[in-house]
XYZ file of C-alpha atoms in Angstrom:
538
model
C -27.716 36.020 -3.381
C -24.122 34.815 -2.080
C -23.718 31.168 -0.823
C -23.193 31.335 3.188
C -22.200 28.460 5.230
C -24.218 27.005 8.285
C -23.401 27.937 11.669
C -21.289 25.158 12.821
C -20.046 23.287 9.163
C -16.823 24.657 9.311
C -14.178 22.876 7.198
C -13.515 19.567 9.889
C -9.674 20.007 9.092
C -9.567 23.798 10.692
C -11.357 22.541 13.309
C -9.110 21.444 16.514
C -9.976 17.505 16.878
C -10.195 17.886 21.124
C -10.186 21.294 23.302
C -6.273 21.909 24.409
C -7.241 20.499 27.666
C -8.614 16.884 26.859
C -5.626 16.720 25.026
C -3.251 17.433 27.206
C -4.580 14.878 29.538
C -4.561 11.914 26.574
C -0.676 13.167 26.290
C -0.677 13.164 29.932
C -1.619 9.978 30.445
C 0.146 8.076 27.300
C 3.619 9.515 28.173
C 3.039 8.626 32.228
C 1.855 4.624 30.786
C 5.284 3.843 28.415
C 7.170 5.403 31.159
C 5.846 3.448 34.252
C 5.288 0.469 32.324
C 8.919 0.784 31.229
C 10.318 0.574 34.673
C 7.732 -2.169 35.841
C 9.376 -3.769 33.297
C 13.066 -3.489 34.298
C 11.836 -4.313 37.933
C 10.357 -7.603 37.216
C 12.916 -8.310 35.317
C 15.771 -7.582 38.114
C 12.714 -9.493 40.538
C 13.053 -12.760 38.380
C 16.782 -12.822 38.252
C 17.624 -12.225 41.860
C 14.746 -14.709 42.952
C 16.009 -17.802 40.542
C 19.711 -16.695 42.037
C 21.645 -18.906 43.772
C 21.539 -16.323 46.780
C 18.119 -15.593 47.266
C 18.578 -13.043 49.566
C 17.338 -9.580 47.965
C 15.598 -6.426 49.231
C 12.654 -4.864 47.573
C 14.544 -1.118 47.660
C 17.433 -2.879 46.465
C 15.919 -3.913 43.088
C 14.011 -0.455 43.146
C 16.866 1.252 43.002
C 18.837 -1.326 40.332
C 15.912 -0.926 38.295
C 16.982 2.493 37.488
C 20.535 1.809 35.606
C 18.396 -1.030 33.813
C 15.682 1.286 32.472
C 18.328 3.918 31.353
C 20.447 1.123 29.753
C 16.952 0.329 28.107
C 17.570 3.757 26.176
C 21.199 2.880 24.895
C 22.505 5.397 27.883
C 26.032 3.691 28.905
C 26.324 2.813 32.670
C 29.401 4.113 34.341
C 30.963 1.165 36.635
C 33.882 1.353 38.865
C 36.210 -0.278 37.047
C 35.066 1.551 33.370
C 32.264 2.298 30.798
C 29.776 -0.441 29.826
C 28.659 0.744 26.302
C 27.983 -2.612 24.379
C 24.155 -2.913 25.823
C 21.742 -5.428 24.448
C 19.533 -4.583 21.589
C 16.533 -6.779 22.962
C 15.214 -4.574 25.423
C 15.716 -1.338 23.349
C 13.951 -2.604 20.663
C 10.881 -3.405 23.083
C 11.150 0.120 24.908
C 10.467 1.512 21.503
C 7.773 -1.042 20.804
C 5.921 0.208 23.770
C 6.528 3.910 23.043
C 5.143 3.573 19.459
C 2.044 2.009 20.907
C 1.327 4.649 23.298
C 1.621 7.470 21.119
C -0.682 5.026 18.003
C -3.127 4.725 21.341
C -3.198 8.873 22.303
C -3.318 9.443 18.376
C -6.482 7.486 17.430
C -8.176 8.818 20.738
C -7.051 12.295 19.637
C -8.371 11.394 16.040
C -4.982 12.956 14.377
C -5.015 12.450 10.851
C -2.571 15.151 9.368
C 1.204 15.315 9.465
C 0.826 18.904 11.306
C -0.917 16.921 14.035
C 1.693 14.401 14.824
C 4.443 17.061 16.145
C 2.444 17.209 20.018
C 2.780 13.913 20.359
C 6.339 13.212 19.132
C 7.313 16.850 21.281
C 5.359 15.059 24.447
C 7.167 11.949 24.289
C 10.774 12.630 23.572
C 9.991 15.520 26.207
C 9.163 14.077 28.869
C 11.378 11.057 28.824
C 14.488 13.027 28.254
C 13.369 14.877 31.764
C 12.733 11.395 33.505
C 15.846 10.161 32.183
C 17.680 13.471 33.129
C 16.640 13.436 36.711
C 17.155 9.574 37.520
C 20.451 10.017 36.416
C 20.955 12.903 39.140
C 19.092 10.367 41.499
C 21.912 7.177 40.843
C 25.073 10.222 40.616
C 26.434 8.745 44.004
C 25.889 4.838 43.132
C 27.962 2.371 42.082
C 26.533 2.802 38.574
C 26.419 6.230 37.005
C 25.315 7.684 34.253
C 25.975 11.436 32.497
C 22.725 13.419 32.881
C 23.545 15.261 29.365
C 23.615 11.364 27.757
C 20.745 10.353 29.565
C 18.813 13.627 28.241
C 19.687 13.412 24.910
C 19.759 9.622 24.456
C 16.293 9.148 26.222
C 15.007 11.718 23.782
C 16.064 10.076 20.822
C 15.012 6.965 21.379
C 11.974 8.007 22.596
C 11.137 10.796 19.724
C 12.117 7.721 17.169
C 9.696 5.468 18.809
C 6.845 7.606 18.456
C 7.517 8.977 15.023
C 7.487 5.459 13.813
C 4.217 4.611 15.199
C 2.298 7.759 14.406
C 4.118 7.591 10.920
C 1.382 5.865 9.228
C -2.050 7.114 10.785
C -0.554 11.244 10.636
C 0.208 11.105 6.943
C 3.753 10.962 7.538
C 4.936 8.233 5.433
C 2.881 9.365 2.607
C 3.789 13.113 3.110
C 7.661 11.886 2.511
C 6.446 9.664 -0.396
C 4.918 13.332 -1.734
C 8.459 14.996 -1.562
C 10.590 12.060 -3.518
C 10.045 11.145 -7.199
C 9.134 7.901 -7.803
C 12.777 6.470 -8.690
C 13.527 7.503 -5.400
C 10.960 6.104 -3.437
C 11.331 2.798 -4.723
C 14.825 2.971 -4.211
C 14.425 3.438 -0.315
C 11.990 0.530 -0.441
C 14.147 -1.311 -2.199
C 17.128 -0.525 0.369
C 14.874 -2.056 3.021
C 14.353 -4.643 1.435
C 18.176 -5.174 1.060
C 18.376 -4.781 4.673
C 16.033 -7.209 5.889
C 17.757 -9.465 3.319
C 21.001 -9.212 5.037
C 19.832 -9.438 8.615
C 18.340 -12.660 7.698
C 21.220 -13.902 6.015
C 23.134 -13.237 9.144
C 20.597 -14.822 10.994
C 20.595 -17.902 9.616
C 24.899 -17.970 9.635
C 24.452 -17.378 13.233
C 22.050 -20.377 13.247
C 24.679 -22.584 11.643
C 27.185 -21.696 13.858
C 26.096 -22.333 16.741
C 24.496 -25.908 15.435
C 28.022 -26.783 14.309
C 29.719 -26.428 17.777
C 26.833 -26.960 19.962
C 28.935 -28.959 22.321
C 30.824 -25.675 23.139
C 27.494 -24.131 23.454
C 26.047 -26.429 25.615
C 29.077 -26.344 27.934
C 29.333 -23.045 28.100
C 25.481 -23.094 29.314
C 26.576 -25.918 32.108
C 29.750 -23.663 33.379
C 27.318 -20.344 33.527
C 26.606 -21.865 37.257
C 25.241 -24.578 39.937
C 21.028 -24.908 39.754
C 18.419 -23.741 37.210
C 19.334 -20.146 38.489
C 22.356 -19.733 37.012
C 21.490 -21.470 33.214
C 18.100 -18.928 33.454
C 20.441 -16.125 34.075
C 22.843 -17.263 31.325
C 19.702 -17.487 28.572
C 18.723 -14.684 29.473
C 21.459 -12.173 28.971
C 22.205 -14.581 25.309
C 18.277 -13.182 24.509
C 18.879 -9.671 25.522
C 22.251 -10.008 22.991
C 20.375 -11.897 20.713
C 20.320 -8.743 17.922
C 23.891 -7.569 18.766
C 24.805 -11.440 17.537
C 22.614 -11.159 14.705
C 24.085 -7.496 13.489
C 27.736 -8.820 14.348
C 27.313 -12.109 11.938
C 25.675 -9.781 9.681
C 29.143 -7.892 9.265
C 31.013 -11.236 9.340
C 28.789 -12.157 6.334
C 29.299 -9.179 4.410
C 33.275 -9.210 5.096
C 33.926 -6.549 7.707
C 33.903 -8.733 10.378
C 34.157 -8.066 14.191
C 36.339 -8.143 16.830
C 36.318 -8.732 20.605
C 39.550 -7.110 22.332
C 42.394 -8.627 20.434
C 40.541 -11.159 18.648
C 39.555 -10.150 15.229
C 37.305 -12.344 13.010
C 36.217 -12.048 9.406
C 35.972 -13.922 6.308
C 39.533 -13.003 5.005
C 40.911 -12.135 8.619
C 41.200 -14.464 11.390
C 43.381 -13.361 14.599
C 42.607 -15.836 17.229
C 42.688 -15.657 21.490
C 40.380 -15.765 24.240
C 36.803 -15.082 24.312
C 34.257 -14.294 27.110
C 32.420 -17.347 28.274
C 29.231 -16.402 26.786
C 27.479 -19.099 24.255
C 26.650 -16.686 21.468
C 30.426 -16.402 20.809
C 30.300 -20.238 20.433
C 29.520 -19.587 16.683
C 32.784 -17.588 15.686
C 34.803 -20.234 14.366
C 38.345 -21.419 16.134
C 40.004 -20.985 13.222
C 40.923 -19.836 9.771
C 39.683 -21.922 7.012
C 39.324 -22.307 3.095
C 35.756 -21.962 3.129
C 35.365 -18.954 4.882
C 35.040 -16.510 2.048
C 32.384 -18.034 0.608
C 30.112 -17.064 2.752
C 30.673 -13.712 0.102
C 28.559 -14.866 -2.297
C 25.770 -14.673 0.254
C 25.449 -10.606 0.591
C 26.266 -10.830 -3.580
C 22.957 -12.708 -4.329
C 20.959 -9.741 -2.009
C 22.531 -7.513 -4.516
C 21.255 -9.543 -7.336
C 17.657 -9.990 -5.516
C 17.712 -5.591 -4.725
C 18.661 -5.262 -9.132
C 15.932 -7.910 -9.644
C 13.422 -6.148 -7.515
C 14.523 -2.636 -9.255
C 14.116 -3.597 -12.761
C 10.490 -2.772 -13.317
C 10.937 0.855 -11.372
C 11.340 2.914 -14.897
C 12.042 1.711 -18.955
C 14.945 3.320 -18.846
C 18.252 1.824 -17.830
C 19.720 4.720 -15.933
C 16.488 5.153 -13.951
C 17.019 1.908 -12.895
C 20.354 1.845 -11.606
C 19.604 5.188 -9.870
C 16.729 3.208 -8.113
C 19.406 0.840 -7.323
C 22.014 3.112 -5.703
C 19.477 4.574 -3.611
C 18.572 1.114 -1.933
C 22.882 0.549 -1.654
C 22.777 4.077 0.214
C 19.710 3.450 2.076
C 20.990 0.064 3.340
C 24.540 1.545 3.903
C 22.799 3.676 6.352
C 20.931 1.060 8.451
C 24.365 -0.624 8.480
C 25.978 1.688 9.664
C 23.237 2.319 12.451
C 22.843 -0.893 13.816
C 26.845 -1.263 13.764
C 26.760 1.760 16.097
C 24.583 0.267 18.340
C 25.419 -3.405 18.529
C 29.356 -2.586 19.977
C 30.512 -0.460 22.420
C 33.035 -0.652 25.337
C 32.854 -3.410 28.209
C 34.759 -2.120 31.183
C 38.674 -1.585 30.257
C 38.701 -5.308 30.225
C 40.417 -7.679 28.085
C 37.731 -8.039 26.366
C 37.481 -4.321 25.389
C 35.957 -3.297 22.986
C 33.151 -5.242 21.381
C 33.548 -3.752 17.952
C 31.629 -4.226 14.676
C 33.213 -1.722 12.375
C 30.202 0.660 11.298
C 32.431 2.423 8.403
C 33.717 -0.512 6.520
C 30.651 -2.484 7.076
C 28.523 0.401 5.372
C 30.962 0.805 2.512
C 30.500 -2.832 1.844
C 26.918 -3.088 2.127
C 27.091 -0.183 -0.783
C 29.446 -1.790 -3.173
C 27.486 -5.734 -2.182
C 24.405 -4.028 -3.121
C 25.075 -1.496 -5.827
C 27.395 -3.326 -8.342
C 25.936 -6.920 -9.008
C 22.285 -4.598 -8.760
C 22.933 -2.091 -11.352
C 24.548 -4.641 -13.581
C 20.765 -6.445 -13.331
C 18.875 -3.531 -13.222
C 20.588 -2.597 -16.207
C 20.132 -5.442 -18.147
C 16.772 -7.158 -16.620
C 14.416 -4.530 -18.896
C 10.887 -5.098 -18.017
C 9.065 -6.866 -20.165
C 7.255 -4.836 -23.323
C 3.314 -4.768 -23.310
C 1.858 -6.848 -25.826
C -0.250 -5.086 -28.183
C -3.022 -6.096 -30.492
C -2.316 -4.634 -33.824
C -3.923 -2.286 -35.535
C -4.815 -3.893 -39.342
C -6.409 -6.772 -37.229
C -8.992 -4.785 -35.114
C -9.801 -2.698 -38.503
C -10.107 -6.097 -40.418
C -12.362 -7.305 -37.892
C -14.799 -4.497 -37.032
C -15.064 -4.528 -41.370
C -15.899 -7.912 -40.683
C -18.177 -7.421 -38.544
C -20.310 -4.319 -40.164
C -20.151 -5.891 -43.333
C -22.234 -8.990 -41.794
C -24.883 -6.236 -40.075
C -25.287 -5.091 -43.455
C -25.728 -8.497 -45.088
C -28.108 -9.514 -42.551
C -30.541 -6.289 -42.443
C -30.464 -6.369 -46.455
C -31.848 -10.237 -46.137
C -34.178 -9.188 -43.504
C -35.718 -5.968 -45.548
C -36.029 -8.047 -49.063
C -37.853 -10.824 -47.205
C -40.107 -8.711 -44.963
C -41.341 -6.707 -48.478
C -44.838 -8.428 -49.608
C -45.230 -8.442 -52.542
C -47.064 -6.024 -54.948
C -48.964 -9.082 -56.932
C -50.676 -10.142 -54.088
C -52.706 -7.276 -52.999
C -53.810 -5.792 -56.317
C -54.941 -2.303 -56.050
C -59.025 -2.144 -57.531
C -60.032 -0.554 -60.168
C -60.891 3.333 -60.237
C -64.784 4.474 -60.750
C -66.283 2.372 -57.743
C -68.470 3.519 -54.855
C -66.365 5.514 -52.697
C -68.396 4.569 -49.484
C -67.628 0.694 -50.331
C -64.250 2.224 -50.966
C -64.232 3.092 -47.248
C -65.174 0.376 -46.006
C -62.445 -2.196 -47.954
C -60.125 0.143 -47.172
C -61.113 -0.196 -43.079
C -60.824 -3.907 -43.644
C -57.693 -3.589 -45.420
C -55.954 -1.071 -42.533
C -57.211 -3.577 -39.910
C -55.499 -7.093 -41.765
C -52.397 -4.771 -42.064
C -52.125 -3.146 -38.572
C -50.040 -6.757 -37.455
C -47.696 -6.411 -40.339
C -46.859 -2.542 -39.970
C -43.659 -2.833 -38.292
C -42.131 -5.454 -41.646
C -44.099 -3.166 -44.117
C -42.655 0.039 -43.105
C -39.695 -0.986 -44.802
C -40.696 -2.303 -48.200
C -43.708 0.060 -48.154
C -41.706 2.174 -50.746
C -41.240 -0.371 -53.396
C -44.927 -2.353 -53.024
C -46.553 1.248 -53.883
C -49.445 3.248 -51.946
C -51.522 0.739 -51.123
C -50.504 0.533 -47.659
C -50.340 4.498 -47.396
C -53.789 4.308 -48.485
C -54.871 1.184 -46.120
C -53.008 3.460 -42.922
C -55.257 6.536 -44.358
C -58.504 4.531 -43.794
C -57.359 3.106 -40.623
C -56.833 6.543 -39.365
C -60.540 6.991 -40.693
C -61.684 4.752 -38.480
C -59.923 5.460 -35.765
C -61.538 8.462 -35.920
C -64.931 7.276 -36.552
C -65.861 8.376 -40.156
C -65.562 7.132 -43.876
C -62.625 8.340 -45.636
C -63.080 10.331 -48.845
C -60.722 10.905 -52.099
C -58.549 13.746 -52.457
C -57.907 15.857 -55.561
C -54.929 16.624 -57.528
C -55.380 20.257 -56.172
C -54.438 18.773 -52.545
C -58.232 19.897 -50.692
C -59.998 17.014 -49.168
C -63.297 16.596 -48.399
C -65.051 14.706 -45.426
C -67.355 12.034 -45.257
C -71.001 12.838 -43.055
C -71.259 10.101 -40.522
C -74.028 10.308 -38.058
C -72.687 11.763 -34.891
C -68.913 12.228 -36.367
C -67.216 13.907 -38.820
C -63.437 14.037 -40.006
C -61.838 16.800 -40.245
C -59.225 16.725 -43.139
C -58.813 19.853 -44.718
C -54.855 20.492 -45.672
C -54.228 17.229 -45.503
C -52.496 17.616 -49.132
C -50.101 20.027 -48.133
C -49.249 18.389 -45.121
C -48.105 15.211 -46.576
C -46.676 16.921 -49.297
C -48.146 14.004 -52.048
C -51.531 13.603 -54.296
C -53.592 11.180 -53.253
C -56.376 9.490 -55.139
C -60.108 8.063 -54.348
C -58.934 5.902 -50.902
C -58.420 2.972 -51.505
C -56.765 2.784 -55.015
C -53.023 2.689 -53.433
C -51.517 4.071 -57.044
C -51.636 7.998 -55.812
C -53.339 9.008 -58.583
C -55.967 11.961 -59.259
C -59.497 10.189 -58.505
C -62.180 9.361 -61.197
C -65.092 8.896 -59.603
C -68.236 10.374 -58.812
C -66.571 12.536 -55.434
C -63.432 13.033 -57.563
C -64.053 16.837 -56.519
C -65.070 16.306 -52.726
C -68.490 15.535 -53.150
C -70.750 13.087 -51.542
C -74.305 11.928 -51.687
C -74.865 10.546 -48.847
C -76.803 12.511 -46.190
């Protein structure tokens, strides 16, 4: 008969998690929550500023409307003013957009229980979808404002960010990650780890040199702070807009670090560059320094030592040496690409203004992050061989386990000479007697040496029969009846017992030996009256 499957235990991964509809509404619903949230957002926002203002005076369809150009600006969409393009927009509130994008679409996955990488496409489709629409039509709504913004930019830079954002947080829960894991050889893989790990190295490098700089001329800082306006209005306004800008300072000292630099306008700054001239009154640029100095490049050493840490990290990825340095220019490329990225996004244009453009060059700064990262790594890589297994050897583990059997052997040798008794002690008797009193020692005999038949077992050989013959009677009487000598011709004979009688005919050929009158222990062919299987007694 053929195996058949139950109704209804169909394999769980052909089997649709939720009906179409139910999941169409979770999409529904996650897509309409990261968009409306989004633009709460960039309302209260717009509410806070205008209301710690010097001029207090605002309208509610005012900020409604400026809450529009924020939310697309959100997206990295440049805003179209009258007097140019403003395309250097702050990293800050992109990089929460996308935060709150990824949640949503972790949210609709888990309540959609998608587990596969095939699953994850809806969701990434819904979202970049639909906010590429939204983005699309409220650029069509602000076409005859002050600020305007291309509806083809606003389509395809809303989807982007948005399909990114959701790909990222789905990633791990659809398989996605480990699907792309599946595709690369190991080498490779690490590699890519590796090159994030390069780039998180050099972001917080940059960090911390933006830290410094802005400790060393706080004064200018602080001034520029106190100039930003009259009341705690203006100074909120002024932090705020250095937060949003926060990550564009980071990226920017980030390319000072690494020697590409970055330049405002006409004013160009880097570690073996230095063109001075004005600078917007804005404290973050408080930490370029006024002028050229000795010291400057050696803040070079700093992106070197990442490439020594990336080689370091890369050294146990394979045992051989060109494995390893291929590891190593995959992290160079990998963090050549984030560079370049994040350079892309940090500058832009600011208005035709003499201050434009806000530039961090995304070319030179990857090609340095590659050469930082790949020579002083694949010179480590190359040479840092992990280190060899110890292992135990060979002769030693055969010496020892000879040790060790030649000890069981000692021991169980000991053990069987001491355990033998010994033949002088229990003298077999002599041939001719009664065989009835024969029976009877020998049931005395079987029941002093039932306690010792575990030791005797192995030194019954040498002591003789007498113990074969003593285990013979105690069968006997086990059994109830006297026990009777056996012939050289291998018959035996039983013993009349009122009530019981012993069977033992064959019991010659199934031993396979000759046993005498029981109870003599030698084996020998019996002498005695019953020698032949006789008995007198009734």
């Amino acid at each position: 008969m053929f195996p058949s499957v139950p109704h209804g235990t169909a394999d769980p991964a052909r089997r649709p998690a939720h009906p179409p509809g139910q999941q169409a509404r979770v999409l529904a619903m996650a897509v309409a929550g990261s968009l409306v949230l989004g633009y709460v957002g960039a309302v209260v926002l717009l509410a806070v500023v205008s209301g710690t203002a010097a001029a207090d005076r605002f309208s509610l369809a005012g900020i409604l409307l400026g809450a529009i150009p924020a939310w697309l600006a959100a997206y990295h969409v440049p805003l179209g003013l009258p007097g140019g393009q403003l395309g250097v927009l702050p990293l800050l509130p992109t990089a929460l957009l996308m935060a709150l994008v990824a949640g949503t679409s972790l949210g609709a996955a888990t309540q959609l229980r998608l587990r596969r990488p095939g699953q994850a496409w809806p969701v990434v489709a819904a979202m970049a979808g639909a906010h590429a629409v939204v983005g699309c039509v409220l650029s069509l709504v602000t076409s005859g404002g002050p600020v305007r913004t291309p509806p083809a930019v606003a389509f395809f830079g809303c989807a982007a960010v948005a399909g990114a954002a959701a790909t990222l947080g789905i990633a791990r829960r659809c398989g996605l990650a480990r699907a792309v894991r599946g595709w690369l050889d190991p080498v490779t893989a690490r590699g890519i780890r590796a090159g994030v790990l390069a780039i998180t190295a050099l972001l917080g490098v940059g960090a911390a040199a933006l830290a410094v700089g802005l400790t060393i001329s706080w004064p200018t800082t602080s001034a520029l702070f106190g100039a930003a306006g009259a009341g705690v209005g203006g100074a909120f306004g002024m932090w705020l807009l250095c937060l949003g800008y926060l990550p564009n300072a980071v990226v920017a000292a980030t390319s000072f670090v690494v020697g590409s630099g970055m330049s405002v306008g006409q004013v160009s700054v880097g570690p073996v560059e230095f063109t001075g001239g004005p600078l917007p009154s804005v404290p973050l640029f408080a930490a370029l320094p006024e002028q050229s100095s000795w010291w400057l490049p050696l803040v070079l050493v700093l992106p070197g030592a990442v490439g020594v840490l990336v080689g370091w990290a890369c050294r146990l990825v394979a045992a051989r040496p060109a494995a390893r340095v291929r590891a190593v220019l995959v992290a160079g490329l990998t963090a050549a690409v984030g560079c370049l990225v994040l350079a892309a996004l940090a500058g832009g244009a600011l208005a035709n203004g003499p201050f434009d453009p806000v530039r961090v060059p995304a070319g030179l700064f990857a090609v340095l992050t590659l050469g930082w990262i790949a020579l002083p790594g694949a010179v480590v890589a190359w040479f840092a061989a992990p280190p060899a297994p110890v292992a135990r050897p060979a002769n030693a583990a055969a010496t020892a386990t000879a040790d060790t059997v030649a000890t069981e052997l000692d021991g169980a040798e000991t053990a069987s000479v001491d355990s033998a008794p010994d033949p002088a002690a229990d003298p077999a008797p002599a041939p001719g007697g009664d065989p009835v009193a024969d029976a009877d020692a020998d049931v005395v005999g079987a029941e002093a040496d039932d306690t010792e038949a575990d030791s005797a077992e192995a030194g019954g050989a040498e002591a003789g029969g007498a113990e074969a013959g003593g285990a013979e009677a105690g069968g006997a009487e086990a059994e109830g009846a006297g026990a009777g000598g056996a012939g050289t011709d291998g018959v035996g004979t039983g013993v009349a017992v009122p009530d019981q009688a012993v069977e033992t005919a064959g019991a010659g050929e199934d031993s396979g030996e000759t046993r005498g009158p029981a109870g003599d222990g030698l084996g020998q062919p019996g002498t005695g009256p019953d020698a032949a299987g006789r008995s007198d007694r009734p």
